[in-house]
């Protein structure tokens, strides 16, 4: 991978990126041919200018003058046509490449473990998937082909100059090493500067996205001034990173311009003396060499500028490939075809930690028979939600075994396993879309009629119909147009229409409004009916109905039994929890 060490170019990274042009090789070849033709058109115009001066203007030959001017117009027209085709297809190729690359990146990110997202800033990932990949397009539209075209143009110009006058050519070349050295230093400095720019852009995106998402917390705790100052500091670092690139540009381009002016002066001085001495050098050749020297040095300046663009694209490609090279997916090696699961669950001495050497589950074992409702209770951090994460294989266990219908879940294809498990979370995530799309998640086999039927069965059809546009009501980003209770109802319906074998309610009724509470309780009774359910709940009504209650503390199961059995345990954990929390809940009703 490319680094910020100052190395001007990473060819291995470049070769990897170029492989994305393979499906569009004919376009690639056409752009390459157009670049070659443009290099020859570049010397044709100065040549026609030279012969126009020497063969028409100096001898005052009007017929020849009209002919050469016509030839110059034809050459200009052809150059414009090929320039248009070159620019259009180079940009088209860049957009095709980044479309494919972005699809590959998103597909790869969809397979990542939850652990990867636990450690990765959302803003940084968004930067990689959007602006970094957009920057890669400039490699093709403004970098690669433009640089190749300019280099080819310089070689053709240089050969043509030697052919016409080796003396004037050597004079021009005396300035060239100085410009080449300055260009090389400039490229190295800009590589480091652009690496810093991309870092600061990612930091800025991450900061802004987090603060906008958590604006309620910022305002609740009156952190506006603190966050404003933090933003000013991050924004200032972003500005300084860009100013550094401006500084390098401000030094390089005046030096390049001065070198060009010195070259023109040398050509006029030496060529003028030769013309005065009636040597082989003519006035037309001097004018042609002035034009050709501009063509020789102008691409150098442009190459430096385009190399900046290429460097930014390569830095962006380095970051994107860094994610593509990240191996953080759950191994999906299961081969057992399960069909419709019965829903029997068994945990056998399961041990797990989100961080190595810090176990969250410490040898958890229990069974949930087909059709049973298991309630899991315990203090925050006891490991209740972790059981749900492991059942869905969002994380890999350290040791032990998890079985569904007697089959190790690692032997079941991930898609098959997760399609049989529906989860209703306390913090419901809704997309900025209609209610019906949030329920079906665009599943092709779930129709709107299925959704309406399911809503009637669990008793929330009237609630949805009361909203503007009913099932086609747009809930906006994260479902902000609905209350927490209404979002929970949508989540219940989403789980119900998927017809799962196993249902998980992760504290799904712990914080809802009074309007939604009875609807949610009725919906809970309906969707848990006849299927294996695991309920992580604080509500006494839900827990009392469970076939089995698992009591957890510090990653271990400390008690297990029915509500009645656990209350009979003297000084039991559940009994104390019941007396402190649940009886207080009952007294408030």
XYZ file of C-alpha atoms in Angstrom:
589
model
C 0.000 0.000 0.000
C 1.030 3.580 -0.536
C 2.220 5.478 2.467
C 2.900 9.016 3.493
C 6.604 8.476 3.379
C 6.975 10.746 0.409
C 7.380 8.042 -2.229
C 6.103 9.671 -5.366
C 4.112 6.749 -6.727
C 2.952 3.266 -5.756
C 2.915 1.132 -8.923
C 1.484 -1.971 -7.224
C -1.504 0.049 -6.063
C -1.826 1.608 -9.507
C -1.786 -1.803 -11.249
C -4.508 -3.009 -8.892
C -6.665 -0.023 -9.728
C -6.110 -0.398 -13.477
C -7.535 -3.935 -13.299
C -10.932 -2.328 -12.770
C -10.756 -1.053 -16.368
C -10.662 -4.605 -17.791
C -14.423 -4.738 -18.519
C -14.035 -1.501 -20.502
C -10.797 -2.306 -22.339
C -12.019 -1.065 -25.751
C -12.807 2.340 -24.276
C -9.419 2.274 -22.577
C -7.715 1.526 -25.916
C -9.671 4.247 -27.720
C -8.636 6.864 -25.157
C -5.019 5.720 -25.521
C -5.197 6.064 -29.342
C -6.800 9.520 -28.989
C -3.921 10.557 -26.734
C -1.403 9.452 -29.397
C -3.199 11.358 -32.161
C -3.383 14.494 -30.003
C 0.403 14.400 -29.527
C 0.909 14.514 -33.303
C -1.655 17.281 -33.739
C 0.365 19.223 -31.173
C 3.400 19.552 -33.486
C 1.333 19.925 -36.661
C 0.082 23.397 -35.780
C 3.542 24.935 -35.009
C 4.902 23.312 -38.189
C 2.116 24.845 -40.296
C 2.789 28.175 -38.595
C 6.496 27.934 -39.528
C 5.903 27.146 -43.194
C 3.198 29.831 -43.348
C 5.729 32.435 -42.196
C 8.673 31.205 -44.268
C 6.811 30.254 -47.463
C 3.962 32.765 -47.508
C 4.378 35.782 -45.257
C 8.098 36.466 -45.789
C 7.932 36.036 -49.632
C 4.444 37.663 -49.613
C 2.729 34.777 -51.422
C -1.047 35.260 -50.946
C -2.071 31.952 -52.555
C 0.175 29.943 -50.284
C -1.025 31.971 -47.288
C -4.685 31.044 -47.903
C -3.749 27.391 -48.406
C -1.747 27.131 -45.180
C -4.366 28.991 -43.177
C -6.966 26.497 -44.493
C -4.699 23.625 -43.433
C -4.293 25.167 -39.992
C -8.096 25.416 -39.621
C -8.534 21.761 -40.632
C -5.815 20.677 -38.171
C -7.441 22.758 -35.426
C -10.868 21.250 -36.144
C -9.537 17.678 -35.984
C -7.646 18.453 -32.787
C -10.832 19.824 -31.172
C -12.812 16.697 -32.185
C -10.230 14.289 -30.766
C -9.801 16.460 -27.675
C -13.559 16.222 -27.063
C -13.597 12.427 -27.547
C -10.510 12.042 -25.368
C -11.936 14.055 -22.454
C -15.435 12.538 -22.674
C -14.378 8.889 -22.738
C -11.643 9.358 -20.132
C -14.265 10.777 -17.747
C -16.782 8.080 -18.740
C -14.221 5.385 -17.964
C -13.496 6.949 -14.570
C -17.185 6.948 -13.632
C -17.600 3.309 -14.687
C -14.607 2.280 -12.596
C -15.724 4.062 -9.441
C -19.257 2.685 -9.826
C -17.870 -0.854 -9.823
C -15.420 -0.076 -7.043
C -18.105 1.485 -4.845
C -20.368 -1.544 -5.350
C -17.486 -3.860 -4.378
C -16.718 -1.765 -1.317
C -20.334 -1.647 -0.124
C -20.767 -5.384 -0.707
C -17.605 -6.018 1.315
C -18.781 -3.751 4.145
C -22.094 -5.607 4.319
C -20.190 -8.748 5.373
C -18.223 -7.161 8.223
C -18.641 -8.349 11.794
C -20.352 -6.033 14.240
C -16.984 -5.848 16.003
C -15.579 -3.931 13.026
C -18.335 -1.319 13.245
C -17.906 -1.121 17.023
C -14.374 0.156 16.425
C -14.883 2.211 13.245
C -16.162 5.790 13.050
C -19.226 6.063 10.825
C -18.084 9.374 9.325
C -14.764 7.848 8.285
C -16.478 4.926 6.536
C -18.862 7.319 4.765
C -15.845 9.334 3.574
C -14.270 6.175 2.143
C -17.453 5.073 0.349
C -18.412 8.486 -1.048
C -15.804 11.247 -1.353
C -12.684 9.026 -1.462
C -14.097 6.922 -4.293
C -15.194 10.078 -6.119
C -11.611 11.291 -5.876
C -10.439 8.059 -7.520
C -12.446 9.003 -10.635
C -10.098 11.960 -11.142
C -7.230 9.491 -11.737
C -8.852 8.684 -15.085
C -10.527 11.992 -15.894
C -7.678 14.362 -14.957
C -4.689 12.224 -13.999
C -3.626 9.052 -15.771
C -4.606 9.731 -19.394
C -3.828 13.443 -19.222
C -0.347 12.736 -17.891
C 0.235 10.014 -20.506
C -0.970 12.360 -23.239
C 1.281 15.161 -22.011
C 4.342 12.893 -21.757
C 3.754 11.577 -25.274
C 3.257 15.115 -26.519
C 6.581 16.143 -24.957
C 8.438 13.249 -26.623
C 6.978 14.043 -30.044
C 7.734 17.765 -29.609
C 11.296 17.031 -28.520
C 11.928 14.729 -31.489
C 10.498 17.293 -33.878
C 12.664 20.029 -32.364
C 15.844 17.953 -32.829
C 14.850 17.250 -36.418
C 14.540 20.969 -37.227
C 17.468 22.441 -35.235
C 19.612 20.532 -32.785
C 21.343 23.770 -31.698
C 18.109 25.475 -30.598
C 16.928 22.208 -29.040
C 20.053 21.935 -26.864
C 19.548 25.546 -25.840
C 16.018 24.719 -24.687
C 17.224 21.598 -22.864
C 19.679 23.586 -20.721
C 16.709 24.802 -18.671
C 14.899 21.443 -18.632
C 16.891 19.674 -15.826
C 16.107 22.517 -13.433
C 12.361 22.217 -14.141
C 12.475 18.414 -13.853
C 14.203 18.630 -10.461
C 11.709 21.208 -9.188
C 8.824 19.033 -10.446
C 10.185 15.945 -8.658
C 10.555 17.761 -5.332
C 7.104 19.270 -5.780
C 5.510 15.850 -6.373
C 7.037 14.336 -3.227
C 5.989 17.247 -1.037
C 2.471 17.235 -2.453
C 2.109 13.472 -1.801
C 2.672 14.013 1.917
C 0.487 17.122 1.958
C -2.456 15.368 0.284
C -2.221 12.441 2.720
C -2.652 14.974 5.512
C -5.565 16.608 3.662
C -7.447 13.291 3.350
C -6.880 12.575 7.064
C -8.278 15.941 8.039
C -11.291 15.544 5.713
C -12.103 12.190 7.342
C -11.731 13.702 10.846
C -13.987 16.598 9.908
C -16.659 14.298 8.440
C -16.598 12.067 11.514
C -16.885 14.984 13.939
C -19.732 16.705 12.077
C -21.730 13.491 11.587
C -21.440 12.480 15.249
C -22.434 15.910 16.555
C -25.399 16.245 14.200
C -26.589 12.738 15.123
C -26.162 13.477 18.834
C -27.394 17.088 18.718
C -30.055 16.395 21.347
C -27.377 15.353 23.853
C -25.225 18.353 22.951
C -28.111 20.737 23.659
C -29.452 18.882 26.709
C -26.094 19.149 28.431
C -25.408 22.682 27.110
C -22.259 21.592 25.280
C -22.755 23.971 22.362
C -19.812 26.207 23.227
C -17.440 23.308 23.916
C -18.378 21.539 20.672
C -18.100 24.832 18.794
C -14.536 25.263 20.049
C -13.709 21.629 19.211
C -15.081 22.138 15.705
C -13.019 25.306 15.239
C -9.875 23.387 16.177
C -10.588 20.477 13.778
C -11.614 22.882 11.011
C -8.415 24.854 11.526
C -6.327 21.683 11.124
C -8.231 21.024 7.898
C -7.453 24.565 6.710
C -3.748 24.230 7.562
C -3.510 20.971 5.624
C -4.933 22.664 2.521
C -2.818 25.796 2.981
C 0.290 23.596 2.875
C -0.706 22.410 -0.626
C -1.341 26.032 -1.642
C 2.117 26.962 -0.347
C 3.831 24.320 -2.510
C 1.811 25.412 -5.553
C 2.695 29.048 -4.895
C 6.401 28.198 -4.993
C 6.435 25.787 -7.917
C 4.329 27.526 -10.551
C 6.181 30.895 -10.510
C 9.479 28.960 -10.829
C 8.092 27.060 -13.823
C 6.819 30.282 -15.404
C 10.176 32.004 -14.917
C 11.990 29.048 -16.530
C 9.704 29.273 -19.562
C 10.406 32.994 -19.983
C 14.168 32.417 -19.765
C 13.904 29.725 -22.468
C 12.015 32.072 -24.811
C 14.684 34.731 -24.245
C 17.477 32.284 -25.128
C 15.676 31.184 -28.319
C 15.135 34.783 -29.470
C 18.726 35.762 -28.609
C 20.474 32.819 -30.281
C 18.019 32.410 -33.175
C 17.958 36.142 -33.862
C 21.756 36.227 -34.146
C 21.642 33.322 -36.598
C 18.938 35.026 -38.711
C 20.984 38.237 -38.799
C 23.986 36.192 -39.948
C 21.807 34.708 -42.732
C 22.259 31.226 -41.253
C 19.996 28.231 -41.900
C 17.663 29.281 -39.096
C 14.696 31.262 -40.408
C 12.201 33.584 -38.744
C 9.548 30.850 -39.036
C 11.770 28.346 -37.205
C 12.311 30.814 -34.343
C 8.549 31.351 -34.018
C 7.988 27.584 -34.245
C 10.582 26.901 -31.514
C 8.993 29.473 -29.227
C 5.678 27.673 -29.734
C 7.266 24.215 -29.301
C 9.166 25.217 -26.160
C 5.842 26.340 -24.671
C 4.405 22.955 -25.622
C 7.378 21.269 -23.968
C 7.241 23.196 -20.690
C 3.469 23.674 -20.435
C 2.851 19.922 -20.096
C 5.546 19.836 -17.381
C 3.599 22.401 -15.373
C 0.339 20.622 -16.167
C 1.832 17.245 -15.340
C 2.809 18.566 -11.932
C -0.716 19.861 -11.413
C -2.290 16.663 -12.734
C 0.136 14.612 -10.700
C -1.367 16.318 -7.646
C -4.751 15.055 -8.788
C -3.276 11.622 -9.437
C -1.682 11.610 -5.990
C -4.967 12.527 -4.311
C -6.664 9.748 -6.237
C -3.953 7.263 -5.242
C -4.194 8.278 -1.590
C -7.968 7.775 -1.796
C -7.483 4.420 -3.549
C -5.058 3.373 -0.824
C -7.717 4.080 1.810
C -10.479 2.319 -0.106
C -8.338 -0.759 -0.789
C -7.405 -0.704 2.898
C -11.065 -1.451 3.689
C -11.375 -3.969 0.845
C -8.330 -5.796 2.236
C -9.777 -5.898 5.743
C -10.755 -9.429 6.687
C -13.443 -8.936 9.296
C -16.345 -11.066 8.158
C -17.991 -13.946 9.987
C -16.867 -17.224 8.327
C -19.882 -18.410 6.331
C -18.894 -22.044 5.805
C -22.178 -23.661 6.796
C -23.484 -26.339 4.445
C -26.437 -27.808 6.344
C -29.758 -27.153 4.594
C -32.216 -26.447 7.386
C -35.537 -25.611 5.723
C -37.983 -24.322 8.345
C -36.506 -24.554 11.852
C -38.493 -25.868 14.793
C -36.734 -23.347 17.026
C -35.104 -25.434 19.780
C -32.083 -23.511 21.172
C -29.219 -24.743 23.326
C -26.184 -22.916 24.704
C -23.395 -25.245 25.909
C -20.768 -23.682 28.185
C -20.506 -20.587 25.954
C -17.691 -18.163 26.703
C -17.288 -14.839 24.923
C -15.693 -11.410 25.265
C -15.925 -8.337 23.027
C -12.332 -7.649 24.025
C -9.748 -10.397 24.430
C -9.218 -11.519 28.024
C -12.354 -9.669 29.170
C -15.126 -12.258 29.162
C -18.728 -11.073 29.060
C -20.230 -14.578 29.116
C -18.524 -17.032 31.467
C -19.701 -20.518 30.683
C -23.400 -19.957 29.909
C -25.556 -23.086 29.403
C -29.331 -23.320 28.922
C -32.025 -24.852 26.720
C -35.111 -23.378 25.100
C -37.481 -26.018 23.771
C -39.569 -25.541 20.619
C -42.375 -23.047 21.226
C -41.157 -21.986 24.681
C -40.815 -18.377 25.829
C -37.603 -17.770 27.749
C -37.199 -14.549 29.735
C -33.700 -13.300 30.572
C -33.352 -10.836 33.452
C -30.411 -9.245 35.199
C -28.594 -5.978 35.794
C -27.164 -3.881 32.989
C -23.968 -5.471 31.709
C -24.920 -8.970 32.896
C -24.647 -10.298 29.338
C -28.318 -10.508 28.314
C -28.030 -8.762 24.931
C -24.768 -10.570 24.228
C -26.695 -13.871 24.109
C -28.823 -12.406 21.300
C -25.770 -11.172 19.375
C -24.171 -14.612 19.543
C -27.334 -16.447 18.503
C -27.393 -14.314 15.315
C -23.638 -14.844 14.850
C -22.879 -11.130 14.897
C -19.827 -12.176 16.897
C -17.898 -15.450 17.167
C -17.798 -17.230 20.530
C -14.476 -17.930 22.238
C -15.465 -21.447 23.250
C -18.483 -23.655 23.773
C -21.300 -24.397 21.355
C -24.620 -22.909 20.267
C -27.161 -25.308 18.768
C -30.434 -24.708 16.934
C -32.551 -27.842 16.441
C -29.468 -29.785 17.500
C -27.320 -28.259 14.704
C -24.264 -26.135 15.502
C -25.028 -22.659 14.148
C -21.593 -22.536 12.486
C -22.793 -25.396 10.249
C -25.798 -23.381 9.059
C -25.378 -20.801 6.250
C -25.601 -17.299 7.733
C -28.454 -16.225 5.468
C -30.506 -19.305 6.364
C -29.855 -18.867 10.092
C -30.695 -15.176 10.247
C -33.777 -15.546 8.054
C -35.207 -17.833 10.753
C -34.571 -15.349 13.576
C -36.443 -12.053 14.010
C -35.246 -9.447 16.501
C -37.152 -6.529 18.022
C -34.738 -4.097 19.663
C -35.386 -1.423 22.249
C -33.806 1.226 20.026
C -35.642 0.686 16.751
C -33.861 1.740 13.569
C -36.097 2.908 10.738
C -34.905 4.074 7.330
C -36.031 7.304 5.675
C -38.733 5.499 3.725
C -42.401 4.495 3.876
C -43.796 2.355 6.670
C -44.481 -0.545 4.317
C -40.888 -0.520 3.018
C -39.540 -0.345 6.561
C -41.613 -3.409 7.420
C -40.801 -5.522 4.355
C -37.271 -4.111 3.916
C -38.042 -4.515 0.196
C -38.270 -8.304 0.504
C -39.673 -9.445 -2.871
C -41.833 -12.183 -1.337
C -43.592 -9.968 1.205
C -46.426 -7.980 -0.411
C -48.291 -4.968 0.930
C -51.344 -7.228 1.340
C -49.267 -9.482 3.607
C -48.288 -6.461 5.680
C -51.874 -5.241 6.051
C -53.071 -8.732 7.012
C -50.306 -9.092 9.616
C -51.030 -5.622 11.026
C -54.687 -6.585 11.543
C -53.677 -9.833 13.226
C -51.501 -8.135 15.854
C -53.898 -5.196 16.259
C -51.973 -2.222 14.867
C -53.748 -1.737 11.504
C -55.868 1.129 12.860
C -52.806 2.895 14.240
C -51.039 2.781 10.852
C -54.161 3.833 8.961
C -54.482 6.878 11.220
C -51.196 8.248 9.886
C -51.109 10.499 6.787
C -50.922 8.195 3.732
C -51.228 5.174 6.013
C -48.771 2.441 5.057
C -47.067 4.846 2.633
C -46.306 7.427 5.304
C -42.619 8.444 5.105
C -41.127 8.230 8.597
C -38.002 10.266 7.602
C -34.479 9.550 8.824
C -34.371 7.117 11.776
C -38.165 7.324 12.043
C -38.167 10.763 13.668
C -41.793 11.350 12.597
C -42.968 8.592 14.979
C -42.909 8.284 18.764
C -40.771 5.595 20.416
C -43.871 3.481 21.004
C -44.969 3.796 17.386
C -41.510 2.796 16.198
C -41.716 -0.257 18.439
C -45.026 -1.245 16.859
C -43.494 -0.994 13.392
C -40.607 -3.151 14.591
C -43.036 -5.771 15.948
C -44.817 -5.898 12.607
C -41.475 -6.153 10.760
C -40.598 -9.205 12.870
C -44.045 -10.771 12.511
C -44.296 -10.600 8.688
C -40.946 -12.387 8.333
C -42.580 -15.455 9.941
C -39.527 -16.447 12.006
C -38.993 -19.720 13.851
C -37.226 -17.854 16.654
C -38.257 -14.475 18.004
C -36.064 -12.222 20.111
C -37.421 -9.245 22.049
C -34.468 -7.276 23.402
C -35.993 -4.975 26.066
C -38.536 -4.084 23.405
C -41.134 -2.837 25.893
C -38.916 -1.083 28.422
C -39.623 2.508 27.418
C -42.871 3.194 25.574
C -45.686 5.673 25.991
C -48.998 4.738 27.614
C -50.846 4.883 24.273
C -48.651 2.193 22.764
C -48.132 0.019 25.847
C -51.308 -2.069 25.565
C -50.918 -2.393 21.784
C -47.362 -3.637 22.288
C -48.415 -6.082 24.989
C -51.136 -7.506 22.720
C -48.685 -7.657 19.818
C -46.153 -9.451 22.021
C -48.708 -12.112 22.964
C -49.614 -12.601 19.305
C -46.162 -12.813 17.747
C -44.708 -15.086 20.470
C -47.580 -17.531 20.071
C -46.410 -20.917 18.792
C -42.748 -19.985 18.279
C -39.616 -20.089 20.381
C -39.093 -16.682 21.966
C -36.299 -15.135 23.965
C -37.413 -12.055 25.848
C -35.039 -9.644 27.534
C -37.497 -7.548 29.496
C -37.998 -5.347 32.509
C -41.772 -5.627 32.422
C -43.229 -7.983 35.017
C -46.217 -8.961 32.839
C -43.920 -10.267 30.106
C -41.644 -12.101 32.509
C -44.434 -13.803 34.501
C -45.821 -15.398 31.308
C -42.464 -16.951 30.373
C -42.076 -20.725 30.467
C -38.606 -20.275 31.926
C -36.744 -17.356 33.459
C -32.966 -17.135 33.241
C -31.382 -14.843 35.832
C -27.943 -13.499 34.895
C -25.296 -11.686 36.888
C -21.809 -10.695 35.704
C -21.882 -13.034 32.722
C -23.126 -16.107 34.543
C -26.518 -17.755 34.981
C -27.189 -17.590 38.704
C -30.779 -18.876 38.726
C -33.174 -20.575 36.342
C -36.830 -21.591 36.654
C -40.418 -20.370 36.452
C -41.630 -17.206 38.117
C -43.192 -19.210 40.951
C -40.142 -21.434 41.402
C -37.735 -18.520 41.600
C -39.848 -16.633 44.118
C -39.632 -19.682 46.380
C -35.833 -19.382 46.608
C -34.892 -17.759 49.905
C -32.700 -14.684 49.417
C -32.614 -15.499 45.735
C -31.378 -12.998 43.170
C -34.676 -13.019 41.294
C -36.724 -12.709 44.449
C -34.749 -9.649 45.528
C -35.062 -8.166 42.033
C -38.798 -8.845 42.103
C -39.266 -7.190 45.497
C -37.176 -4.129 44.637
C -38.194 -3.517 41.030
C -41.172 -5.530 39.918
C -43.365 -5.067 43.003
C -42.763 -1.333 42.716
C -43.952 -1.592 39.132
C -47.109 -3.383 40.196
C -47.856 -0.837 42.895
C -47.781 1.947 40.306
C -50.491 0.305 38.219
